[in-house]
């Protein structure tokens, strides 16, 4: 018998599996997914068995024997092994590379470690008047529900607790960032008698290993994770639920392979026969017919949204990045003994809007109030939108009055086909967090106040915005009407023309039905090309590309 094993070492992404002979004493015990000890060069290493075969395919070398079985209980479940194969085929990566990404590092020795400390001021509250509506929603929620619209975080946390009490298996909650996981988990842990586990990159090696095994052994009912959670060993017939599924954070963008957790979750749900639910504060820009269900809010929201026309402000001689009308509302809010939060996308900037520039203007204009960049003590707080994430301002709930976005134009200025869509998702997300924190008014200063995206956000003209986006993409042939892959090449230092030659060769090898854009130099100074293709196009040759090429399938942007 032959075991196809990938060593759990730092290896090139193209390295897949190696054949190892299974000695007779192990043939009745060895299983796919197990950790084994194998000879590797002149020492021993830990590897994971991805498959078993009766004979060795290649006769070029003699397979070395498996030294021992490190753990009788497989570290990878059959569902994970099936997921690895799908992932490998779709993202053009070796199975071994995917397995090395999934399998957690085992601690070198048993160490008593402290539990991960949850630091959050977040409190989630449900108004008694809303409980009947929430219970009614939950009682009619079917196994077929897949898209839920949410308007605050508290009602989502309530839904998690409710679902956990009515499922016989596990509940995997995928959240865009660790700050929000910490905020939610602290409450869910209490309400669900401690049967809750979080697993993410902030855990140390031992904490991560223990959390992973707790999930594999079904000792955790509720699991919070970031995008990497799609690779966890959840049980069959579980529920997989995304919080803010439209977030860019569900796409891996900085390391290879650049996967989308939402796509992988679809595979995982099918393999494990689990229910998959996407929740979001936004409608999704798609040509698919989606059926949305609205989750009732945790309490009534009275958030008023107002757009300030900065185009008109720019015609004034004494133009300021803080409009006169905005400053008037700031003063009125302070006079009403409420706090003001003013947000800028940038901390510093030589020109334009920034936290630094806003702070300077406000300290000159406002008297007898505490203007600060410190969230712990302020009348007027100047910060970036990150201050809303993880509900960092929860301790000020009840005293927050006015939230101001000084400008979101830098996001719209990015020359990418999804710029408007991403801005819409972010605005809706920030609006939801504002409602959760209890703000009563939101002002958005805009230099394009009559654009479809501004009208979608402020006046709920969402259908018109989505229609406009889809018409534009269909005309230019962008998703969802075609599929995209971005390929970037790492130039060799000793050959300045190497990347151009590689691009020419690649173009010659691609299927004639593939439309090619480029080559061009992307924002990371790499030579890149974009492939447009339909779902039936055979692109398997991309798996054979040299390690100098990086592949980004379904890129968040093409820059």
Coordinates of C-alpha atoms in Angstrom, one line a residue, residues 53 57 83 115 118 198 203 230 253 289 301 359 388 395 420 458 516:
X53 CA -3.3 3.7 -3.2
X57 CA 2.3 5.1 -9.9
X83 CA -12.8 20.4 -0.1
X115 CA -7.5 31.1 27.4
X118 CA -11.7 38.7 25.2
X198 CA -13.2 31.3 18.4
X203 CA -4.3 32.7 18.8
X230 CA -14.1 27.6 5.8
X253 CA -5.7 39.3 -1.0
X289 CA -32.6 36.3 -8.6
X301 CA -33.9 52.9 14.7
X359 CA -8.6 68.3 13.8
X388 CA -16.7 51.9 14.4
X395 CA -19.1 52.6 26.3
X420 CA -19.1 52.0 -6.6
X458 CA -29.4 58.1 1.3
X516 CA -6.8 39.0 -22.6

